[in-house]
PDB file of C-alpha atoms in Angstrom:
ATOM      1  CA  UNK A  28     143.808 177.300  81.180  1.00 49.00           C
ATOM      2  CA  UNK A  29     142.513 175.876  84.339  1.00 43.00           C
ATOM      3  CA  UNK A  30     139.207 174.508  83.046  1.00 53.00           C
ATOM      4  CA  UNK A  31     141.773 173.108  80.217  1.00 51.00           C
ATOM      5  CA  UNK A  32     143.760 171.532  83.023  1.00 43.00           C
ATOM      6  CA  UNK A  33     140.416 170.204  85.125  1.00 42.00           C
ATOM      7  CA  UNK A  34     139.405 168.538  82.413  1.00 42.00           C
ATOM      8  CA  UNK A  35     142.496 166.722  81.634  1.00 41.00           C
ATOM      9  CA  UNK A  36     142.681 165.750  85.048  1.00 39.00           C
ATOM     10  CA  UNK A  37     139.281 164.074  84.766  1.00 46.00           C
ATOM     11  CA  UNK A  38     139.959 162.024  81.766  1.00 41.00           C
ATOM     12  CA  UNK A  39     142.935 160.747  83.657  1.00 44.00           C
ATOM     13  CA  UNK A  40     141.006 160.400  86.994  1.00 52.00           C
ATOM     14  CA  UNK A  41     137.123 159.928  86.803  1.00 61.00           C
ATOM     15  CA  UNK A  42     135.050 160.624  89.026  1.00 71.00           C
ATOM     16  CA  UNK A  43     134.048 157.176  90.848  1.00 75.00           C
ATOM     17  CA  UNK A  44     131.554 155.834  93.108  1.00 69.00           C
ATOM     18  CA  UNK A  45     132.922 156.356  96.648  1.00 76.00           C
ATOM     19  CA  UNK A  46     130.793 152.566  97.475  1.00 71.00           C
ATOM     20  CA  UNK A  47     131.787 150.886  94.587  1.00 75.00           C
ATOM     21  CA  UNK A  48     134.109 152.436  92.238  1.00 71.00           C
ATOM     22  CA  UNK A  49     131.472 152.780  88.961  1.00 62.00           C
ATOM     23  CA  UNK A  50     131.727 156.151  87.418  1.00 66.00           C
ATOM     24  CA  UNK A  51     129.764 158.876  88.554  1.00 64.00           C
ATOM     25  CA  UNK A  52     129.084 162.855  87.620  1.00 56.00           C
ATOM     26  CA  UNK A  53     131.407 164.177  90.299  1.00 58.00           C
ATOM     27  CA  UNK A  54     134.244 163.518  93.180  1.00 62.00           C
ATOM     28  CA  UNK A  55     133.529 162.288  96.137  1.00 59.00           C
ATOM     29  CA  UNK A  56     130.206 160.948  95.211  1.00 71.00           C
ATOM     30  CA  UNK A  57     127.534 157.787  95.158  1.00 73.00           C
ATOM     31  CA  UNK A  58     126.500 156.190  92.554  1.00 76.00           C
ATOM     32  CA  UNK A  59     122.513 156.232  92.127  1.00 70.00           C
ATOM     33  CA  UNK A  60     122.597 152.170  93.636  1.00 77.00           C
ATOM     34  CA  UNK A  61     125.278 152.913  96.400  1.00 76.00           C
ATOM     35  CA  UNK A  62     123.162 156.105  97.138  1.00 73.00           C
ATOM     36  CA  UNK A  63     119.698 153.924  97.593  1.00 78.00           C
ATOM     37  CA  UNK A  64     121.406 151.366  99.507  1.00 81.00           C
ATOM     38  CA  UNK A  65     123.250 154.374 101.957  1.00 85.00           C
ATOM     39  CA  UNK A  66     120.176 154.882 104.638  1.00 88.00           C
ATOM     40  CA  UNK A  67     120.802 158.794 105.914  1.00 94.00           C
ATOM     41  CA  UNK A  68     118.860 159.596 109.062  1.00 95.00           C
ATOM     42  CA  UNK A  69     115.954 162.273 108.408  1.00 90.00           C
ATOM     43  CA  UNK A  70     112.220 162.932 109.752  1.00 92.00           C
ATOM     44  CA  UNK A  71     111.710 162.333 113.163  1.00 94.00           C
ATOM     45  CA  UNK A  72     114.508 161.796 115.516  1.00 96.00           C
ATOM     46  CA  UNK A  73     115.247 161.467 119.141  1.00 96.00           C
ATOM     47  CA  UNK A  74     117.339 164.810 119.793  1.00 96.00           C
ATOM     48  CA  UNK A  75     119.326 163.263 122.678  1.00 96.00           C
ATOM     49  CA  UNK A  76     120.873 160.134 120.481  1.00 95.00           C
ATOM     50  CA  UNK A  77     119.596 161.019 117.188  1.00 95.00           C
ATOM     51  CA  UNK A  78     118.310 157.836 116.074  1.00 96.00           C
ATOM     52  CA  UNK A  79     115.155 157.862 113.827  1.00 94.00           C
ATOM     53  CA  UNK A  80     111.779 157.264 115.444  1.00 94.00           C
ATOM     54  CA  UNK A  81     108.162 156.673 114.502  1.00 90.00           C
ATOM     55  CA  UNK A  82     105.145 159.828 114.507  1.00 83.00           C
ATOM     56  CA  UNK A  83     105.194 163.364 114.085  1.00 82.00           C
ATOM     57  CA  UNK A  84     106.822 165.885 115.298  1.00 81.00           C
ATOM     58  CA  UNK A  85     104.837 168.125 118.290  1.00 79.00           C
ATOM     59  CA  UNK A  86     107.075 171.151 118.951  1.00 81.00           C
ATOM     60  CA  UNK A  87     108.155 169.471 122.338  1.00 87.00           C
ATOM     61  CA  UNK A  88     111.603 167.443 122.857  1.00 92.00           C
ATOM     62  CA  UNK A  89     111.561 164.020 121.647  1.00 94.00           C
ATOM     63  CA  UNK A  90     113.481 161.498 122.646  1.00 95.00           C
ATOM     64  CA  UNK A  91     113.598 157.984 122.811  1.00 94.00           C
ATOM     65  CA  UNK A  92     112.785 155.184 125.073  1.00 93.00           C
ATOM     66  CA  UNK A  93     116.464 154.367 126.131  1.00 92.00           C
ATOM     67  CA  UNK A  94     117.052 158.111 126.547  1.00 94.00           C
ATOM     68  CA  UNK A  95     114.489 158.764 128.790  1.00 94.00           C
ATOM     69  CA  UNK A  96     115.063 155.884 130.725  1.00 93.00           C
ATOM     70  CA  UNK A  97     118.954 156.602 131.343  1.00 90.00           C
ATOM     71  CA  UNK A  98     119.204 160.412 130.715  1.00 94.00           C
ATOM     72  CA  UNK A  99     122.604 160.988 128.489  1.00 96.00           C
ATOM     73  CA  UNK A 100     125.526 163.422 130.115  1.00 96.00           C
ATOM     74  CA  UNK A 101     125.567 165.473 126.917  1.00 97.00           C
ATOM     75  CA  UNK A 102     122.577 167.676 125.307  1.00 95.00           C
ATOM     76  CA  UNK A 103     121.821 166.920 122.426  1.00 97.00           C
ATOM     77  CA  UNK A 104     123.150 164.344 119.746  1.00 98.00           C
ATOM     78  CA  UNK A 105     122.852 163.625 115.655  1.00 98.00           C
ATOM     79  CA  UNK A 106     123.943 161.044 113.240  1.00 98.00           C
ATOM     80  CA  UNK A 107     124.173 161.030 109.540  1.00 97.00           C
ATOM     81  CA  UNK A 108     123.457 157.445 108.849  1.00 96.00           C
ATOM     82  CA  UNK A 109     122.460 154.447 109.937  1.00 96.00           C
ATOM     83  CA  UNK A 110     124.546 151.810 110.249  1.00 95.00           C
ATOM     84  CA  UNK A 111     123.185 149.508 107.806  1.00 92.00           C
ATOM     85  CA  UNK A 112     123.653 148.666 104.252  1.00 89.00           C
ATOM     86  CA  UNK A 113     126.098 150.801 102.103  1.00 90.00           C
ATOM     87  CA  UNK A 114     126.772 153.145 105.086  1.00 91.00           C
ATOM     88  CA  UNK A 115     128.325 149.632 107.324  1.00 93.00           C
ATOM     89  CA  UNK A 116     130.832 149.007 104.059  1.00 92.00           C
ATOM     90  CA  UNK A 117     131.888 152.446 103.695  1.00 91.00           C
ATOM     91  CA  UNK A 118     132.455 153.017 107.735  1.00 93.00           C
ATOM     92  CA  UNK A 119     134.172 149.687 107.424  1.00 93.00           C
ATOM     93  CA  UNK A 120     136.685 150.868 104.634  1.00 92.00           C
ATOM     94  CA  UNK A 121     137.212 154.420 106.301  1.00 92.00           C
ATOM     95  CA  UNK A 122     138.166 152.604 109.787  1.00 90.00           C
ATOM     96  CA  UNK A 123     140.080 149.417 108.998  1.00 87.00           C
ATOM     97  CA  UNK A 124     140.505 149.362 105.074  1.00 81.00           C
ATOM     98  CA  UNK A 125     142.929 151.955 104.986  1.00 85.00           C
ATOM     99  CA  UNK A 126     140.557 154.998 103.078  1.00 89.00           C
ATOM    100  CA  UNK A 127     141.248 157.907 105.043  1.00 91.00           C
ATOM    101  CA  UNK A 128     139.972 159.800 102.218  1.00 91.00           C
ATOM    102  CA  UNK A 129     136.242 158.702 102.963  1.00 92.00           C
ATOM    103  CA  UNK A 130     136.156 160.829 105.832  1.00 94.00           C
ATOM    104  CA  UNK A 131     135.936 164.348 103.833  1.00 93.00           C
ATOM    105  CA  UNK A 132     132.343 163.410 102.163  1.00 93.00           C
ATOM    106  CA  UNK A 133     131.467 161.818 105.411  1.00 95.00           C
ATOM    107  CA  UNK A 134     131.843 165.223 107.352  1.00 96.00           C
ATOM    108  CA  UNK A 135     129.913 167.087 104.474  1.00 95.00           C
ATOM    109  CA  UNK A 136     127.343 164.568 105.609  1.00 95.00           C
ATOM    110  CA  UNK A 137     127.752 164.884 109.366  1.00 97.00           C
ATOM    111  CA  UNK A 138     127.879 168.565 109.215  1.00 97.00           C
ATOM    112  CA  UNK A 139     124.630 168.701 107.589  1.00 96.00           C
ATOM    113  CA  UNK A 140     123.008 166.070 109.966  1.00 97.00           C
ATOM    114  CA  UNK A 141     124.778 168.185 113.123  1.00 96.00           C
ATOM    115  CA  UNK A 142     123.839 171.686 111.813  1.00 95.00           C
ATOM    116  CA  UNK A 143     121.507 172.382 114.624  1.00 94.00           C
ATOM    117  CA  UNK A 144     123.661 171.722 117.154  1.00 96.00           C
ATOM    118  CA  UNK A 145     126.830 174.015 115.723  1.00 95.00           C
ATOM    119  CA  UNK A 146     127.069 177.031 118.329  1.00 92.00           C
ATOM    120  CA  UNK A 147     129.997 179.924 118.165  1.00 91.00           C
ATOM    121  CA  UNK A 148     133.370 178.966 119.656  1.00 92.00           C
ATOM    122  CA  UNK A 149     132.102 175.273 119.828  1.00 97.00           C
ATOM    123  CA  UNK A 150     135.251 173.286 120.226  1.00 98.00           C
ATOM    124  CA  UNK A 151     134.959 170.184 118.040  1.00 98.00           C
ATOM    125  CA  UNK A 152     136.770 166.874 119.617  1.00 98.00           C
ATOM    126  CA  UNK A 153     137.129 163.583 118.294  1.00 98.00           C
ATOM    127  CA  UNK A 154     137.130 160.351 120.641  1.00 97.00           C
ATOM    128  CA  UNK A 155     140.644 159.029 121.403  1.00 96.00           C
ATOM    129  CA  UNK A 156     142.292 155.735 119.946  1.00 92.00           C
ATOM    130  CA  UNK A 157     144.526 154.167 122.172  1.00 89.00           C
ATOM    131  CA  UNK A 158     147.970 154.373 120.484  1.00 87.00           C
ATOM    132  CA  UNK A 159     148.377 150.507 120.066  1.00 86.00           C
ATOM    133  CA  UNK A 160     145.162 150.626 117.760  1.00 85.00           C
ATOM    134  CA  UNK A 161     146.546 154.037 116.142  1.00 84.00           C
ATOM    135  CA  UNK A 162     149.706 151.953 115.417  1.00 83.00           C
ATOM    136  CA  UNK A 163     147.763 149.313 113.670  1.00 84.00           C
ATOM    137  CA  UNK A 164     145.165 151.758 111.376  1.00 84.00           C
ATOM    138  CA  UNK A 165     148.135 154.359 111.369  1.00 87.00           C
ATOM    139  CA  UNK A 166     144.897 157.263 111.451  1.00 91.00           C
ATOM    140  CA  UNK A 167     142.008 157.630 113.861  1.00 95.00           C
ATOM    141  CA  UNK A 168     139.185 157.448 112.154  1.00 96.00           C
ATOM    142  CA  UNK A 169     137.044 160.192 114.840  1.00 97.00           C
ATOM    143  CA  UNK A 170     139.950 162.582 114.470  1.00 97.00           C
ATOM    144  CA  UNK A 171     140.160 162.366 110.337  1.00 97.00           C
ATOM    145  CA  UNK A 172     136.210 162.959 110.492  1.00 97.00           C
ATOM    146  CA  UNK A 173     136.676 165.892 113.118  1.00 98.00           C
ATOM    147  CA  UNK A 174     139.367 167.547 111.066  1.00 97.00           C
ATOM    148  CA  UNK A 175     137.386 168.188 108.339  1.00 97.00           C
ATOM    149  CA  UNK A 176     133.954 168.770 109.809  1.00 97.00           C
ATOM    150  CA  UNK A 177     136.187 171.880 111.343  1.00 97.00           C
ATOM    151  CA  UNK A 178     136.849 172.665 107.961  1.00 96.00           C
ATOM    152  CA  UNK A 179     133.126 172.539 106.689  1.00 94.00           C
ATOM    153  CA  UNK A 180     131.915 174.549 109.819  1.00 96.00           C
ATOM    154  CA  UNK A 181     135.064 176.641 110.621  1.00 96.00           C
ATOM    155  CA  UNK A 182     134.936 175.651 114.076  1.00 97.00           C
ATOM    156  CA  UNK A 183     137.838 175.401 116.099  1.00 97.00           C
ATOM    157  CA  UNK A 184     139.419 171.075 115.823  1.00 98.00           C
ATOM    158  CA  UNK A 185     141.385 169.653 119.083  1.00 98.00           C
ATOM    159  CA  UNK A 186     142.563 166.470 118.023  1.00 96.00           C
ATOM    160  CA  UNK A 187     144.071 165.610 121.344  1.00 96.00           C
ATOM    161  CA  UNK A 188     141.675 167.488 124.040  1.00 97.00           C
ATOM    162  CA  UNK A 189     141.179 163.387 125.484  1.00 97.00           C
ATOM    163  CA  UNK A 190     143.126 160.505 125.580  1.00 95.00           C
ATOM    164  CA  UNK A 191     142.850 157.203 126.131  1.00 93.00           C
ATOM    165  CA  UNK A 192     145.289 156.021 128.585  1.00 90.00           C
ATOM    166  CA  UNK A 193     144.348 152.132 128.251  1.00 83.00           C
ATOM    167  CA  UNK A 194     143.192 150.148 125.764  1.00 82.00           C
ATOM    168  CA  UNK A 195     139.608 148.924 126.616  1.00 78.00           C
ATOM    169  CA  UNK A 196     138.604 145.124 125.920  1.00 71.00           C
ATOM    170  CA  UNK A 197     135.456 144.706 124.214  1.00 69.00           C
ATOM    171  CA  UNK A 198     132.414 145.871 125.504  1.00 68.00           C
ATOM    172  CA  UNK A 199     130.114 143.259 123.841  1.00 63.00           C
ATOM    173  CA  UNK A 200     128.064 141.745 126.998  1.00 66.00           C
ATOM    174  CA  UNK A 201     128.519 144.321 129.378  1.00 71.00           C
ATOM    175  CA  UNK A 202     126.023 146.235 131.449  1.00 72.00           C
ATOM    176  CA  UNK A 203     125.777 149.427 131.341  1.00 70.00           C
ATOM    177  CA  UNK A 204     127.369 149.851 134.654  1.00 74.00           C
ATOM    178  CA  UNK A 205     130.008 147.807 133.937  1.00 78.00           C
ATOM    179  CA  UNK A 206     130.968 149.265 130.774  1.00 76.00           C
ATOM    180  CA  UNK A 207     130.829 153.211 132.186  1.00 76.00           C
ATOM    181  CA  UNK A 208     133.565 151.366 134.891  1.00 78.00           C
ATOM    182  CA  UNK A 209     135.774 150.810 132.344  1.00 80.00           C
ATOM    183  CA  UNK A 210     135.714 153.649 130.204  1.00 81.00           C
ATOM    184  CA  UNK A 211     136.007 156.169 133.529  1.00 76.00           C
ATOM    185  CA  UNK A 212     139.357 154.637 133.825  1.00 81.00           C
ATOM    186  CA  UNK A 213     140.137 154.572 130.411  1.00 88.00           C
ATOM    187  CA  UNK A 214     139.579 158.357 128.939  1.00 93.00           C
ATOM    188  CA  UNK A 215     140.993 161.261 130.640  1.00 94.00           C
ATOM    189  CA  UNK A 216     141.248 165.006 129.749  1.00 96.00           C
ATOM    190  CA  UNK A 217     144.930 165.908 128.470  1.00 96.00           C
ATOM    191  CA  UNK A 218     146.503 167.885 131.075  1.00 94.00           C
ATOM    192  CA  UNK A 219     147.725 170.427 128.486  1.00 95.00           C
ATOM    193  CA  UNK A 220     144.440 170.810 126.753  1.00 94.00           C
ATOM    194  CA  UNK A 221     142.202 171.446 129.534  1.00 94.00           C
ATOM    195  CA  UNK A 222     142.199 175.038 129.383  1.00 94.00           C
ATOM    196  CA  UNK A 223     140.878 174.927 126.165  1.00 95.00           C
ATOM    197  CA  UNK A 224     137.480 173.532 127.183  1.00 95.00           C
ATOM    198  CA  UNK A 225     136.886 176.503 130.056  1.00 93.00           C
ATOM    199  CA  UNK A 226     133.872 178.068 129.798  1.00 94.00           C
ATOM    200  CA  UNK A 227     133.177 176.474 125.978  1.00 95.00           C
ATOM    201  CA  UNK A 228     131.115 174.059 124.073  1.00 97.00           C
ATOM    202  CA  UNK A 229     132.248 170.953 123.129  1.00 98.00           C
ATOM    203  CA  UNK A 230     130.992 168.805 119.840  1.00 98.00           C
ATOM    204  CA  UNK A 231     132.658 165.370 120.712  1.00 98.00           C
ATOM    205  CA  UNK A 232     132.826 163.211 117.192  1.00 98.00           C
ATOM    206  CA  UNK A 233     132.818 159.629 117.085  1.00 97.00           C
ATOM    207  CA  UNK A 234     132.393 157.478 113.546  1.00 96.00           C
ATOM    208  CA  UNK A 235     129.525 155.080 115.289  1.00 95.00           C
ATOM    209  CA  UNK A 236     127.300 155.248 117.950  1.00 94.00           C
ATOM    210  CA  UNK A 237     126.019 152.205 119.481  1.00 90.00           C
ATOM    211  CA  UNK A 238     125.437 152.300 123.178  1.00 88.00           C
ATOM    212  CA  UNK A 239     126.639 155.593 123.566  1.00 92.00           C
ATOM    213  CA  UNK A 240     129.021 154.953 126.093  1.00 91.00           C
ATOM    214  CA  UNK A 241     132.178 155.964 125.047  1.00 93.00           C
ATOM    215  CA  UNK A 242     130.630 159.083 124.476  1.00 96.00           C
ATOM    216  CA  UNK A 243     129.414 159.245 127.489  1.00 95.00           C
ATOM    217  CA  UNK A 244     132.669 159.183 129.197  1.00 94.00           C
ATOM    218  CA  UNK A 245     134.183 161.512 126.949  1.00 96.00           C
ATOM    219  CA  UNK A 246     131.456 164.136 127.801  1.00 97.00           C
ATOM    220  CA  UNK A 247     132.013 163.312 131.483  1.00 95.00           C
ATOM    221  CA  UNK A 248     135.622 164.209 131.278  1.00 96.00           C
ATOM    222  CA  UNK A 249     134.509 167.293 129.398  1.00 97.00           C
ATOM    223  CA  UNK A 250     132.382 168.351 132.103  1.00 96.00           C
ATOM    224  CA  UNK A 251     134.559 167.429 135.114  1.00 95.00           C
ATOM    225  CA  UNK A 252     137.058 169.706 132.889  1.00 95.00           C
ATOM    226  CA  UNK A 253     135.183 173.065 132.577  1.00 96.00           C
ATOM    227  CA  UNK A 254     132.658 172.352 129.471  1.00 96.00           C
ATOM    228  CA  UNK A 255     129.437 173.916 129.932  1.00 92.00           C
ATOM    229  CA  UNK A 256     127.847 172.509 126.801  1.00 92.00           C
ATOM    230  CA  UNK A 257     128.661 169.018 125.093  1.00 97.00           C
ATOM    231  CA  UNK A 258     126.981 168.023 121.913  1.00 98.00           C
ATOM    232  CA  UNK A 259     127.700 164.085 120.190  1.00 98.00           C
ATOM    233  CA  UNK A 260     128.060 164.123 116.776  1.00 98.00           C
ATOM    234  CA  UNK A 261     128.183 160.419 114.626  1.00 98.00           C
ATOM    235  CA  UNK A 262     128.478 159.706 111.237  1.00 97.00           C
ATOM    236  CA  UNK A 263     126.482 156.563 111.623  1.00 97.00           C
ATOM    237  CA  UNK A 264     123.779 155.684 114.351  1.00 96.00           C
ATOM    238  CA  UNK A 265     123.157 151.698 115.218  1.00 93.00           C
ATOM    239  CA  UNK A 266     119.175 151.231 115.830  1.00 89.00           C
ATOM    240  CA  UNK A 267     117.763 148.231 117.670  1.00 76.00           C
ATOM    241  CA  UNK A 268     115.351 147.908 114.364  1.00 60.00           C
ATOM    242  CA  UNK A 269     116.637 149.345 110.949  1.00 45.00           C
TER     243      UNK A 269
END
């Protein structure tokens, strides 16, 4: 009776391309173009930012020039994609064109990119929205992507353990310097929620990594809060050369 029921369902509802709406073999899929055109990060990778890098692995840490230059507060950190092609249009539609439901294939993805840095009681955190920008997208997108990476990994999801107290302008043509300013006075720890990072690890989700410093912050607050491990986890990376 059920398979009697699936496949009704599917003649109603076929399976479509999650880039570009062409029929594919099953939900929550890519079409074989949309899959060619969606760059996922593999091979060599800087295990600090996770961006993909030329050579061979050696059996020592790698990790990239930026990295070593200005050492990141977390440990490690891993991205799915790269923000480029396919993967831009889809983040685009999951954070501003009203597709929540993008975010469930895109944690299958993250969790397989991140499965190295998954540890026992980890404590999986998305960054904050402000709540003027959650009023506008009505979701935010870190927290839908968090939410069901805890349900892929069955790690324990705090949708609120930060919050962002003020909305930040753009950080376009900032320094570094300047744009850790404004984010230390922007993201705190919620006073109710501290507790729950004692002791713990801490997987901090974000939907794009570009500079890295919103993460930063958040994994600063973690710290300052009783974290003794933070990981970054992206679904897309942005790379100086793609």
């Amino acid at each position: 009776m059920w398979q009697r029921i699936q496949t009704a369902v599917e003649l109603i509802y076929p399976p479509r391309c999650l880039g570009c709406g062409d029929l594919t073999e099953a939900d929550f899929g890519l079409c074989g173009c949309c899959w060619r055109d969606t760059l996922f990060i593999g091979g060599v990778i800087c295990e600090s930012c996770g961006v993909p890098l030329p050579g061979e692995t050696d059996g020592h840490r790698i990790e990239c020039d930026d990295c070593m230059k200005t050492p990141r507060p977390w440990r490690d950190g891993r991205a799915a994609l790269l923000y480029d092609g396919k993967a831009r249009s889809l983040i685009l539609a999951l954070k501003h064109g009203g597709r929540p439901e993008l975010a469930r294939p895109a944690a299958r993805w993250m969790a397989q990119a991140g499965r190295d840095l998954l540890r026992e009681d980890m404590l999986i955190a998305p960054v904050p929205l402000h709540w003027s920008r959650l009023l506008k997208r009505r979701y935010n997108q870190s927290a839908l992507l968090a939410q069901h990476l805890g349900r892929q990994t069955r790690l324990e999801v705090c949708p609120d353990l930060l919050v962002r107290r003020s909305r930040t302008p753009v950080l376009d043509g900032k320094t570094a310097s300047q744009r850790a300013e404004i984010l230390s006075r922007a993201i705190i720890a919620h006073p109710k929620r501290t507790r729950l990072m004692q002791g713990r690890g801490v997987l901090l989700v974000d939907d794009v990594m570009t500079s890295g410093a919103t993460l930063a912050a958040c994994a600063r607050v973690c710290l300052a809060s009783g974290a003794n491990h933070i990981s970054v986890l992206a679904l897309a990376r942005v790379a100086k050369d793609t």
